[in-house]
Amino acid sequence: MRFKETREYYEQHLVRQFLRIRKLKVYDAIQQTIVILYPFMLVGSIMELLRESFLIKGSYFDELFGTVAMIPHANGINFFLGSMSKLTIGFAGVLAATEVARNLAKKFDKDTQMAGVTGGLAYLILTFYDSDQGVLGFTARSLGFSSLLFGILVGVITGYIFKYLSRKVDTNQPKGSVIRDRMFNSMWAITVTLVLFAGLNTVFYLLNSKALTPEINRLVIQNVMNTHSAWVLTGGTALSIVLQFIGMGSPIANGQMMGADAVSNLNYALQHQSAWNIPNPINAHGIIGIYTNIGGTGATLGLLIAIIWVGKGRQFQRVAKQSLLPGLFNYNQSTLVGLPILFNIAYVIPFILAPIVNLLITMSALKLHLVPSAVYQIPNGTPGIFMGFIGTNGSVQALILSLVLVAVDVLIYVPFVEIGEKVNADLNQGGDVE
């Protein structure tokens, strides 16, 4: 009984604190924007899933069924799906800047269309670079999902510039006059915004930086690629997840991190025809790249199952069910924005905790020789649950470990799903606070 009372007390306390923050105008505008991105991220992630799993030579289903040779015009379809992914997920930063500026302008009772267009254009001005051939260019990292934070910041700054430098439009005037008034009333705000971000672009150009996040990513990857330290792997994982949570992308999401140690392990396994007793069992490829983030950064497959299992909100259930297919293949962009997870303090604890717990359980299993190490390369588009199985060349113990980790992730997320639903239920009954 005491445990139940204590849990209820802390749940109520967390709900009150979350609710207070959620009612801030800026925070609410950011949350609304992230949710609006959901359909674009869902479409983009499904396109990327189909491309990576079926249409790349050596991908998961190509290895099983020869899909590249089987599907007519596979290369053309691959190009089309890749383009769709780049024009949805790859434009997330631009969409975020546009929508945050628009949502803030609405809360400040300013011109929403002018603010939105200005925010999107300002972000493009900030991120373009002039190549040696004189052609304007953009990097996928600067425009896409890994630069959401910068798109949001541009939108926030634009919204506040409109708050102080634009005037409210008198809608009682004739229609033609209203359109011209909107233009003149927003002129100063538009000018200041575009000049400000053009100046910042010049600073990036002088610093020879074409993307906004690569140095941080490179630093994290270099430190975890060949380490044998549990502390470094844990710290690198935590930092990677925090960067994803604030919209900067995860440097070490599920992927092939084949450093020197991983290559040494692979050579040993090939020579001895076994993945047991390799020289470096604690390494990034065999742990972070396979077991830590099943379902995508934050181990969100467990979250989707938790919502389907205990969630009561119809909209949350719908998002979870729609995002489950890409989530099985570790594409979780739609999960991160649809619920949303990004910038949502109701989920920050399990979002960081679940991967860390997965990491610690996996390292313990390796230390105790309960599972062989995952040393083999894994085909593109492999479902997250099967990555350990394939990376160990068919170890049933590795498959069981993956299933156990997902079950643990579900249990970690369940109480926070309940808190998140309480926050949203209470928020629907309140208004904005300054």
CSV table of C-alpha atoms in Angstrom, one decimal:
chain,number,residue,atom,x,y,z
A,1,MET,CA,0.0,0.0,0.0
A,2,ARG,CA,2.8,2.4,0.9
A,3,PHE,CA,4.5,1.8,-2.5
A,4,LYS,CA,1.2,2.6,-4.3
A,5,GLU,CA,0.7,5.8,-2.3
A,6,THR,CA,4.2,6.9,-2.9
A,7,ARG,CA,3.9,6.2,-6.7
A,8,GLU,CA,0.6,8.1,-6.9
A,9,TYR,CA,2.2,11.1,-5.0
A,10,TYR,CA,5.1,11.3,-7.3
A,11,GLU,CA,2.9,10.9,-10.4
A,12,GLN,CA,0.7,13.8,-9.3
A,13,HIS,CA,3.8,15.9,-8.6
A,14,LEU,CA,5.3,15.1,-12.0
A,15,VAL,CA,2.0,15.8,-13.7
A,16,ARG,CA,1.7,19.2,-12.1
A,17,GLN,CA,5.3,20.1,-13.1
A,18,PHE,CA,4.9,18.8,-16.6
A,19,LEU,CA,1.6,20.7,-17.0
A,20,ARG,CA,3.1,24.0,-15.8
A,21,ILE,CA,5.8,23.7,-18.5
A,22,ARG,CA,3.5,22.5,-21.2
A,23,LYS,CA,1.3,25.6,-20.8
A,24,LEU,CA,4.1,28.0,-21.7
A,25,LYS,CA,3.5,29.6,-25.1
A,26,VAL,CA,6.9,28.9,-26.6
A,27,TYR,CA,6.9,25.3,-25.4
A,28,ASP,CA,3.3,24.7,-26.6
A,29,ALA,CA,4.2,26.2,-30.0
A,30,ILE,CA,7.2,23.8,-30.3
A,31,GLN,CA,5.1,20.8,-29.3
A,32,GLN,CA,2.3,21.7,-31.8
A,33,THR,CA,5.0,22.0,-34.5
A,34,ILE,CA,6.5,18.6,-33.8
A,35,VAL,CA,3.2,16.9,-33.9
A,36,ILE,CA,2.4,18.6,-37.3
A,37,LEU,CA,5.5,17.0,-38.7
A,38,TYR,CA,4.1,13.5,-38.0
A,39,PRO,CA,2.5,12.6,-41.4
A,40,PHE,CA,5.6,13.7,-43.3
A,41,MET,CA,7.9,11.7,-41.1
A,42,LEU,CA,5.6,8.7,-41.3
A,43,VAL,CA,5.6,8.7,-45.1
A,44,GLY,CA,9.3,9.4,-45.3
A,45,SER,CA,10.2,6.6,-42.8
A,46,ILE,CA,8.1,4.1,-44.7
A,47,MET,CA,9.7,5.1,-48.0
A,48,GLU,CA,13.1,4.7,-46.4
A,49,LEU,CA,12.2,1.4,-44.9
A,50,LEU,CA,11.1,0.0,-48.3
A,51,ARG,CA,14.2,1.3,-50.0
A,52,GLU,CA,16.7,0.1,-47.4
A,53,SER,CA,15.1,-3.3,-46.8
A,54,PHE,CA,14.1,-4.4,-50.3
A,55,LEU,CA,15.8,-2.3,-53.0
A,56,ILE,CA,19.5,-2.1,-52.0
A,57,LYS,CA,21.8,-4.9,-53.2
A,58,GLY,CA,22.7,-7.0,-50.1
A,59,SER,CA,19.8,-5.6,-48.0
A,60,TYR,CA,17.8,-7.8,-45.6
A,61,PHE,CA,15.1,-9.0,-48.0
A,62,ASP,CA,17.4,-9.0,-51.0
A,63,GLU,CA,19.7,-11.5,-49.1
A,64,LEU,CA,16.6,-13.6,-48.3
A,65,PHE,CA,14.6,-13.4,-51.5
A,66,GLY,CA,16.7,-11.6,-54.1
A,67,THR,CA,14.3,-8.7,-54.2
A,68,VAL,CA,16.6,-6.4,-56.3
A,69,ALA,CA,16.6,-8.9,-59.2
A,70,MET,CA,13.0,-9.9,-58.6
A,71,ILE,CA,11.4,-6.4,-58.7
A,72,PRO,CA,11.2,-4.7,-62.1
A,73,HIS,CA,12.9,-1.4,-62.4
A,74,ALA,CA,14.3,-1.7,-58.9
A,75,ASN,CA,16.9,1.0,-59.4
A,76,GLY,CA,14.3,3.5,-60.6
A,77,ILE,CA,12.0,2.7,-57.7
A,78,ASN,CA,14.9,3.0,-55.3
A,79,PHE,CA,15.7,6.5,-56.6
A,80,PHE,CA,12.0,7.5,-56.3
A,81,LEU,CA,11.7,6.2,-52.7
A,82,GLY,CA,15.0,7.8,-51.8
A,83,SER,CA,13.8,11.2,-53.2
A,84,MET,CA,10.6,10.9,-51.3
A,85,SER,CA,12.5,10.3,-48.1
A,86,LYS,CA,14.8,13.2,-48.7
A,87,LEU,CA,12.0,15.6,-49.4
A,88,THR,CA,10.0,14.6,-46.3
A,89,ILE,CA,12.4,13.6,-43.5
A,90,GLY,CA,15.1,15.6,-45.2
A,91,PHE,CA,13.2,18.9,-44.9
A,92,ALA,CA,12.2,18.5,-41.3
A,93,GLY,CA,14.3,21.5,-40.2
A,94,VAL,CA,12.7,23.8,-42.7
A,95,LEU,CA,9.2,22.6,-41.8
A,96,ALA,CA,9.9,23.1,-38.1
A,97,ALA,CA,11.1,26.7,-38.7
A,98,THR,CA,8.0,27.5,-40.7
A,99,GLU,CA,5.5,26.0,-38.2
A,100,VAL,CA,7.1,27.3,-35.0
A,101,ALA,CA,7.2,30.8,-36.4
A,102,ARG,CA,3.5,30.5,-37.5
A,103,ASN,CA,2.3,29.0,-34.2
A,104,LEU,CA,4.1,31.7,-32.1
A,105,ALA,CA,2.7,34.5,-34.3
A,106,LYS,CA,-0.8,33.1,-33.8
A,107,LYS,CA,-0.3,33.1,-30.0
A,108,PHE,CA,1.0,36.7,-30.2
A,109,ASP,CA,-2.0,37.7,-32.4
A,110,LYS,CA,0.3,38.6,-35.4
A,111,ASP,CA,0.2,37.6,-39.1
A,112,THR,CA,0.7,33.9,-39.1
A,113,GLN,CA,1.2,33.4,-42.8
A,114,MET,CA,3.8,36.1,-43.1
A,115,ALA,CA,5.7,34.8,-40.0
A,116,GLY,CA,5.6,31.2,-41.3
A,117,VAL,CA,6.9,32.0,-44.7
A,118,THR,CA,9.6,34.2,-43.2
A,119,GLY,CA,10.7,31.5,-40.7
A,120,GLY,CA,11.1,28.9,-43.4
A,121,LEU,CA,12.9,31.3,-45.7
A,122,ALA,CA,15.2,32.5,-42.9
A,123,TYR,CA,16.2,28.9,-42.2
A,124,LEU,CA,17.1,28.3,-45.8
A,125,ILE,CA,19.1,31.5,-45.8
A,126,LEU,CA,20.9,30.3,-42.6
A,127,THR,CA,21.8,26.9,-44.0
A,128,PHE,CA,22.7,27.5,-47.7
A,129,TYR,CA,26.3,27.6,-48.9
A,130,ASP,CA,27.9,28.8,-52.2
A,131,SER,CA,29.9,26.0,-53.8
A,132,ASP,CA,33.0,26.6,-55.8
A,133,GLN,CA,30.9,26.4,-59.0
A,134,GLY,CA,28.7,29.3,-57.9
A,135,VAL,CA,25.7,27.0,-57.3
A,136,LEU,CA,23.6,27.4,-54.2
A,137,GLY,CA,23.7,24.2,-52.1
A,138,PHE,CA,22.3,22.7,-49.0
A,139,THR,CA,23.5,19.7,-47.0
A,140,ALA,CA,21.0,17.0,-46.0
A,141,ARG,CA,22.2,17.2,-42.4
A,142,SER,CA,21.4,21.0,-42.2
A,143,LEU,CA,17.9,20.7,-43.6
A,144,GLY,CA,16.8,17.4,-42.2
A,145,PHE,CA,15.7,15.6,-39.0
A,146,SER,CA,19.1,15.9,-37.3
A,147,SER,CA,18.8,19.7,-37.4
A,148,LEU,CA,15.3,20.1,-35.9
A,149,LEU,CA,16.7,22.0,-33.0
A,150,PHE,CA,18.1,24.7,-35.3
A,151,GLY,CA,14.9,24.9,-37.2
A,152,ILE,CA,12.9,25.3,-34.0
A,153,LEU,CA,15.3,28.1,-32.8
A,154,VAL,CA,14.9,29.9,-36.1
A,155,GLY,CA,11.2,29.7,-35.8
A,156,VAL,CA,11.2,30.9,-32.2
A,157,ILE,CA,13.4,33.9,-33.0
A,158,THR,CA,11.3,34.8,-36.0
A,159,GLY,CA,8.1,34.5,-33.9
A,160,TYR,CA,9.5,36.9,-31.3
A,161,ILE,CA,10.7,39.4,-34.0
A,162,PHE,CA,7.2,39.4,-35.4
A,163,LYS,CA,5.8,40.0,-31.8
A,164,TYR,CA,7.8,43.2,-31.4
A,165,LEU,CA,8.3,44.5,-34.9
A,166,SER,CA,5.0,43.8,-36.7
A,167,ARG,CA,1.5,45.2,-36.2
A,168,LYS,CA,-1.8,43.5,-36.0
A,169,VAL,CA,-3.8,43.6,-39.2
A,170,ASP,CA,-7.2,45.3,-39.2
A,171,THR,CA,-9.5,42.7,-40.8
A,172,ASN,CA,-12.4,45.1,-41.0
A,173,GLN,CA,-10.9,46.8,-44.0
A,174,PRO,CA,-11.7,45.8,-47.6
A,175,LYS,CA,-10.0,42.6,-48.7
A,176,GLY,CA,-7.5,44.2,-51.0
A,177,SER,CA,-6.4,46.7,-48.3
A,178,VAL,CA,-6.0,43.9,-45.8
A,179,ILE,CA,-3.5,42.1,-48.0
A,180,ARG,CA,-1.4,45.2,-48.6
A,181,ASP,CA,-1.6,46.1,-44.8
A,182,ARG,CA,-0.3,42.6,-44.0
A,183,MET,CA,2.6,43.3,-46.2
A,184,PHE,CA,3.4,46.7,-44.8
A,185,ASN,CA,2.8,45.8,-41.2
A,186,SER,CA,5.2,42.9,-41.4
A,187,MET,CA,7.9,44.6,-43.5
A,188,TRP,CA,10.2,45.5,-40.6
A,189,ALA,CA,9.9,42.1,-39.0
A,190,ILE,CA,10.6,40.3,-42.3
A,191,THR,CA,13.6,42.6,-43.1
A,192,VAL,CA,15.2,42.2,-39.7
A,193,THR,CA,14.7,38.4,-39.6
A,194,LEU,CA,16.2,37.8,-43.1
A,195,VAL,CA,19.2,40.2,-42.5
A,196,LEU,CA,19.9,38.5,-39.1
A,197,PHE,CA,20.1,35.0,-40.5
A,198,ALA,CA,22.0,36.2,-43.6
A,199,GLY,CA,24.6,37.5,-41.1
A,200,LEU,CA,24.7,34.2,-39.2
A,201,ASN,CA,25.1,32.4,-42.5
A,202,THR,CA,28.1,34.6,-43.2
A,203,VAL,CA,29.6,33.6,-39.9
A,204,PHE,CA,29.1,29.9,-40.7
A,205,TYR,CA,30.7,30.5,-44.1
A,206,LEU,CA,33.7,32.1,-42.5
A,207,LEU,CA,34.0,29.2,-40.1
A,208,ASN,CA,33.9,26.8,-43.2
A,209,SER,CA,30.9,24.9,-41.7
A,210,LYS,CA,28.4,23.6,-44.2
A,211,ALA,CA,26.4,21.7,-41.6
A,212,LEU,CA,25.3,22.6,-38.1
A,213,THR,CA,25.9,19.4,-36.2
A,214,PRO,CA,28.8,17.3,-37.7
A,215,GLU,CA,31.5,18.2,-35.3
A,216,ILE,CA,29.5,17.0,-32.3
A,217,ASN,CA,28.6,13.8,-34.1
A,218,ARG,CA,32.2,13.1,-35.2
A,219,LEU,CA,33.4,13.7,-31.6
A,220,VAL,CA,31.0,11.2,-30.1
A,221,ILE,CA,31.6,8.6,-32.7
A,222,GLN,CA,35.4,8.8,-32.4
A,223,ASN,CA,35.2,8.3,-28.7
A,224,VAL,CA,32.9,5.3,-28.7
A,225,MET,CA,34.0,3.5,-31.9
A,226,ASN,CA,37.0,1.7,-30.4
A,227,THR,CA,36.5,1.9,-26.7
A,228,HIS,CA,36.4,-1.0,-24.3
A,229,SER,CA,35.2,1.1,-21.4
A,230,ALA,CA,31.7,0.5,-20.1
A,231,TRP,CA,31.8,4.1,-18.8
A,232,VAL,CA,32.6,5.6,-22.2
A,233,LEU,CA,30.0,3.5,-23.9
A,234,THR,CA,27.4,4.5,-21.3
A,235,GLY,CA,28.3,8.2,-21.5
A,236,GLY,CA,28.4,8.2,-25.3
A,237,THR,CA,25.0,6.5,-25.4
A,238,ALA,CA,23.4,8.9,-22.9
A,239,LEU,CA,24.9,11.9,-24.8
A,240,SER,CA,23.7,10.5,-28.1
A,241,ILE,CA,20.1,10.1,-26.8
A,242,VAL,CA,20.0,13.6,-25.3
A,243,LEU,CA,21.1,15.1,-28.6
A,244,GLN,CA,18.2,13.2,-30.3
A,245,PHE,CA,15.8,14.4,-27.6
A,246,ILE,CA,16.6,18.0,-28.4
A,247,GLY,CA,16.4,17.6,-32.1
A,248,MET,CA,20.1,17.3,-33.1
A,249,GLY,CA,20.0,13.7,-34.2
A,250,SER,CA,21.7,10.7,-32.6
A,251,PRO,CA,25.3,10.2,-33.7
A,252,ILE,CA,25.3,6.6,-32.7
A,253,ALA,CA,21.9,5.3,-33.5
A,254,ASN,CA,21.6,1.7,-34.6
A,255,GLY,CA,24.1,1.1,-37.3
A,256,GLN,CA,27.3,-0.5,-38.4
A,257,MET,CA,30.1,1.0,-36.2
A,258,MET,CA,32.9,-1.1,-37.6
A,259,GLY,CA,36.0,0.3,-35.9
A,260,ALA,CA,39.4,-1.4,-35.6
A,261,ASP,CA,38.2,-3.5,-32.7
A,262,ALA,CA,35.1,-4.7,-34.5
A,263,VAL,CA,37.2,-5.7,-37.5
A,264,SER,CA,39.6,-7.6,-35.2
A,265,ASN,CA,36.6,-9.4,-33.7
A,266,LEU,CA,35.3,-10.3,-37.1
A,267,ASN,CA,38.6,-11.7,-38.2
A,268,TYR,CA,38.8,-13.8,-35.1
A,269,ALA,CA,35.3,-15.1,-35.6
A,270,LEU,CA,36.0,-16.0,-39.2
A,271,GLN,CA,39.3,-17.8,-38.3
A,272,HIS,CA,37.7,-19.8,-35.4
A,273,GLN,CA,34.3,-20.2,-37.0
A,274,SER,CA,32.7,-18.9,-33.8
A,275,ALA,CA,31.6,-15.6,-32.2
A,276,TRP,CA,32.4,-16.8,-28.7
A,277,ASN,CA,35.5,-15.7,-26.9
A,278,ILE,CA,36.4,-12.9,-29.2
A,279,PRO,CA,39.2,-10.5,-28.1
A,280,ASN,CA,37.1,-7.4,-27.6
A,281,PRO,CA,33.5,-8.4,-26.6
A,282,ILE,CA,32.7,-4.9,-25.2
A,283,ASN,CA,32.6,-2.7,-28.2
A,284,ALA,CA,30.2,-0.2,-29.9
A,285,HIS,CA,29.3,-2.3,-32.9
A,286,GLY,CA,28.3,-5.4,-30.9
A,287,ILE,CA,26.3,-3.5,-28.2
A,288,ILE,CA,25.2,0.0,-29.2
A,289,GLY,CA,24.8,-0.7,-32.9
A,290,ILE,CA,22.6,-3.8,-32.2
A,291,TYR,CA,21.0,-4.0,-28.8
A,292,THR,CA,20.9,-0.6,-27.2
A,293,ASN,CA,18.2,1.2,-29.3
A,294,ILE,CA,15.8,-1.5,-30.6
A,295,GLY,CA,13.1,0.3,-32.5
A,296,GLY,CA,15.3,3.4,-33.0
A,297,THR,CA,17.0,5.9,-30.7
A,298,GLY,CA,15.4,5.7,-27.2
A,299,ALA,CA,14.5,2.0,-27.6
A,300,THR,CA,11.1,3.3,-28.8
A,301,LEU,CA,9.7,-0.1,-29.9
A,302,GLY,CA,9.1,-0.7,-26.2
A,303,LEU,CA,7.2,2.6,-26.1
A,304,LEU,CA,5.0,1.7,-29.0
A,305,ILE,CA,4.1,-1.7,-27.5
A,306,ALA,CA,3.5,0.0,-24.1
A,307,ILE,CA,1.0,2.5,-25.7
A,308,ILE,CA,-0.8,-0.3,-27.5
A,309,TRP,CA,-0.9,-2.3,-24.3
A,310,VAL,CA,-2.0,0.2,-21.7
A,311,GLY,CA,-2.7,3.5,-23.5
A,312,LYS,CA,-6.2,4.7,-23.5
A,313,GLY,CA,-5.9,7.8,-25.7
A,314,ARG,CA,-7.4,7.1,-29.2
A,315,GLN,CA,-5.0,9.4,-31.0
A,316,PHE,CA,-1.9,7.9,-29.2
A,317,GLN,CA,-3.1,4.4,-30.0
A,318,ARG,CA,-3.4,5.4,-33.7
A,319,VAL,CA,0.1,6.9,-33.8
A,320,ALA,CA,1.6,3.9,-32.1
A,321,LYS,CA,-0.1,1.4,-34.5
A,322,GLN,CA,0.8,3.4,-37.6
A,323,SER,CA,4.4,3.8,-36.4
A,324,LEU,CA,4.9,0.1,-35.4
A,325,LEU,CA,5.9,-1.1,-38.9
A,326,PRO,CA,8.8,1.4,-39.4
A,327,GLY,CA,9.6,1.0,-35.7
A,328,LEU,CA,10.2,-2.7,-36.2
A,329,PHE,CA,12.9,-1.8,-38.6
A,330,ASN,CA,14.4,0.9,-36.3
A,331,TYR,CA,12.9,3.9,-38.2
A,332,ASN,CA,11.3,6.0,-35.4
A,333,GLN,CA,11.0,9.5,-36.8
A,334,SER,CA,7.3,9.3,-36.8
A,335,THR,CA,7.2,8.0,-33.2
A,336,LEU,CA,9.5,10.9,-32.1
A,337,VAL,CA,7.2,13.6,-33.5
A,338,GLY,CA,3.8,11.9,-33.5
A,339,LEU,CA,3.4,11.4,-29.7
A,340,PRO,CA,5.6,13.5,-29.5
A,341,ILE,CA,8.8,12.4,-27.7
A,342,LEU,CA,11.2,15.2,-28.8
A,343,PHE,CA,11.2,18.1,-26.3
A,344,ASN,CA,8.5,16.3,-24.3
A,345,ILE,CA,9.6,16.3,-20.6
A,346,ALA,CA,7.0,13.6,-19.8
A,347,TYR,CA,9.2,11.1,-21.7
A,348,VAL,CA,12.7,12.3,-21.2
A,349,ILE,CA,13.4,9.9,-18.3
A,350,PRO,CA,12.4,6.6,-20.0
A,351,PHE,CA,13.8,7.8,-23.3
A,352,ILE,CA,17.3,8.0,-21.8
A,353,LEU,CA,16.8,5.2,-19.2
A,354,ALA,CA,15.7,2.4,-21.5
A,355,PRO,CA,18.8,2.4,-23.8
A,356,ILE,CA,21.1,2.6,-20.8
A,357,VAL,CA,19.4,-0.3,-19.2
A,358,ASN,CA,19.7,-2.3,-22.5
A,359,LEU,CA,23.4,-1.4,-22.6
A,360,LEU,CA,24.0,-2.6,-19.1
A,361,ILE,CA,22.0,-5.8,-19.5
A,362,THR,CA,23.8,-6.6,-22.7
A,363,MET,CA,27.3,-6.0,-21.2
A,364,SER,CA,26.4,-8.2,-18.3
A,365,ALA,CA,25.2,-11.0,-20.6
A,366,LEU,CA,28.5,-10.7,-22.6
A,367,LYS,CA,30.6,-10.7,-19.4
A,368,LEU,CA,28.8,-13.8,-18.1
A,369,HIS,CA,29.1,-15.5,-21.5
A,370,LEU,CA,25.3,-15.9,-21.8
A,371,VAL,CA,25.4,-14.8,-25.4
A,372,PRO,CA,28.1,-14.7,-28.1
A,373,SER,CA,29.3,-11.3,-29.3
A,374,ALA,CA,27.7,-9.8,-32.4
A,375,VAL,CA,30.6,-9.5,-34.8
A,376,TYR,CA,29.2,-10.0,-38.3
A,377,GLN,CA,28.0,-7.2,-40.6
A,378,ILE,CA,24.3,-6.9,-40.8
A,379,PRO,CA,22.3,-6.2,-44.0
A,380,ASN,CA,20.6,-2.9,-44.4
A,381,GLY,CA,17.0,-2.8,-43.4
A,382,THR,CA,17.2,-5.7,-40.9
A,383,PRO,CA,14.5,-5.6,-38.2
A,384,GLY,CA,15.8,-4.5,-34.9
A,385,ILE,CA,14.9,-7.6,-33.0
A,386,PHE,CA,16.8,-9.8,-35.5
A,387,MET,CA,20.0,-7.7,-35.6
A,388,GLY,CA,21.6,-9.6,-32.7
A,389,PHE,CA,20.5,-13.0,-34.2
A,390,ILE,CA,22.1,-12.1,-37.6
A,391,GLY,CA,25.2,-10.4,-36.1
A,392,THR,CA,26.0,-13.6,-34.2
A,393,ASN,CA,25.4,-15.8,-37.2
A,394,GLY,CA,22.2,-17.3,-35.9
A,395,SER,CA,22.5,-17.4,-32.1
A,396,VAL,CA,19.2,-18.2,-30.4
A,397,GLN,CA,20.6,-16.7,-27.2
A,398,ALA,CA,21.1,-13.4,-29.0
A,399,LEU,CA,17.5,-13.5,-30.3
A,400,ILE,CA,16.2,-14.2,-26.7
A,401,LEU,CA,18.3,-11.3,-25.4
A,402,SER,CA,16.7,-8.9,-27.9
A,403,LEU,CA,13.2,-10.1,-26.9
A,404,VAL,CA,14.1,-9.7,-23.2
A,405,LEU,CA,15.4,-6.2,-23.8
A,406,VAL,CA,12.2,-5.2,-25.6
A,407,ALA,CA,10.1,-6.6,-22.7
A,408,VAL,CA,12.2,-4.6,-20.2
A,409,ASP,CA,11.8,-1.4,-22.4
A,410,VAL,CA,8.0,-1.9,-22.3
A,411,LEU,CA,8.0,-2.1,-18.5
A,412,ILE,CA,10.1,1.0,-18.3
A,413,TYR,CA,7.8,3.0,-20.5
A,414,VAL,CA,4.4,1.9,-19.1
A,415,PRO,CA,4.2,4.3,-16.1
A,416,PHE,CA,5.4,7.2,-18.2
A,417,VAL,CA,2.7,6.4,-20.8
A,418,GLU,CA,0.1,6.8,-18.0
A,419,ILE,CA,1.7,10.1,-16.9
A,420,GLY,CA,1.8,11.4,-20.4
A,421,GLU,CA,-1.9,10.7,-20.9
A,422,LYS,CA,-2.7,12.4,-17.6
A,423,VAL,CA,-0.7,15.5,-18.7
A,424,ASN,CA,-2.5,15.7,-22.0
A,425,ALA,CA,-5.9,15.1,-20.4
A,426,ASP,CA,-5.3,18.0,-18.0
A,427,LEU,CA,-3.8,20.2,-20.6
A,428,ASN,CA,-7.0,19.9,-22.8
A,429,GLN,CA,-8.9,21.6,-19.9
A,430,GLY,CA,-6.5,24.6,-19.5
A,431,GLY,CA,-5.1,27.5,-21.4
A,432,ASP,CA,-1.8,29.3,-22.0
A,433,VAL,CA,0.2,30.9,-19.3
A,434,GLU,CA,2.9,33.5,-19.7
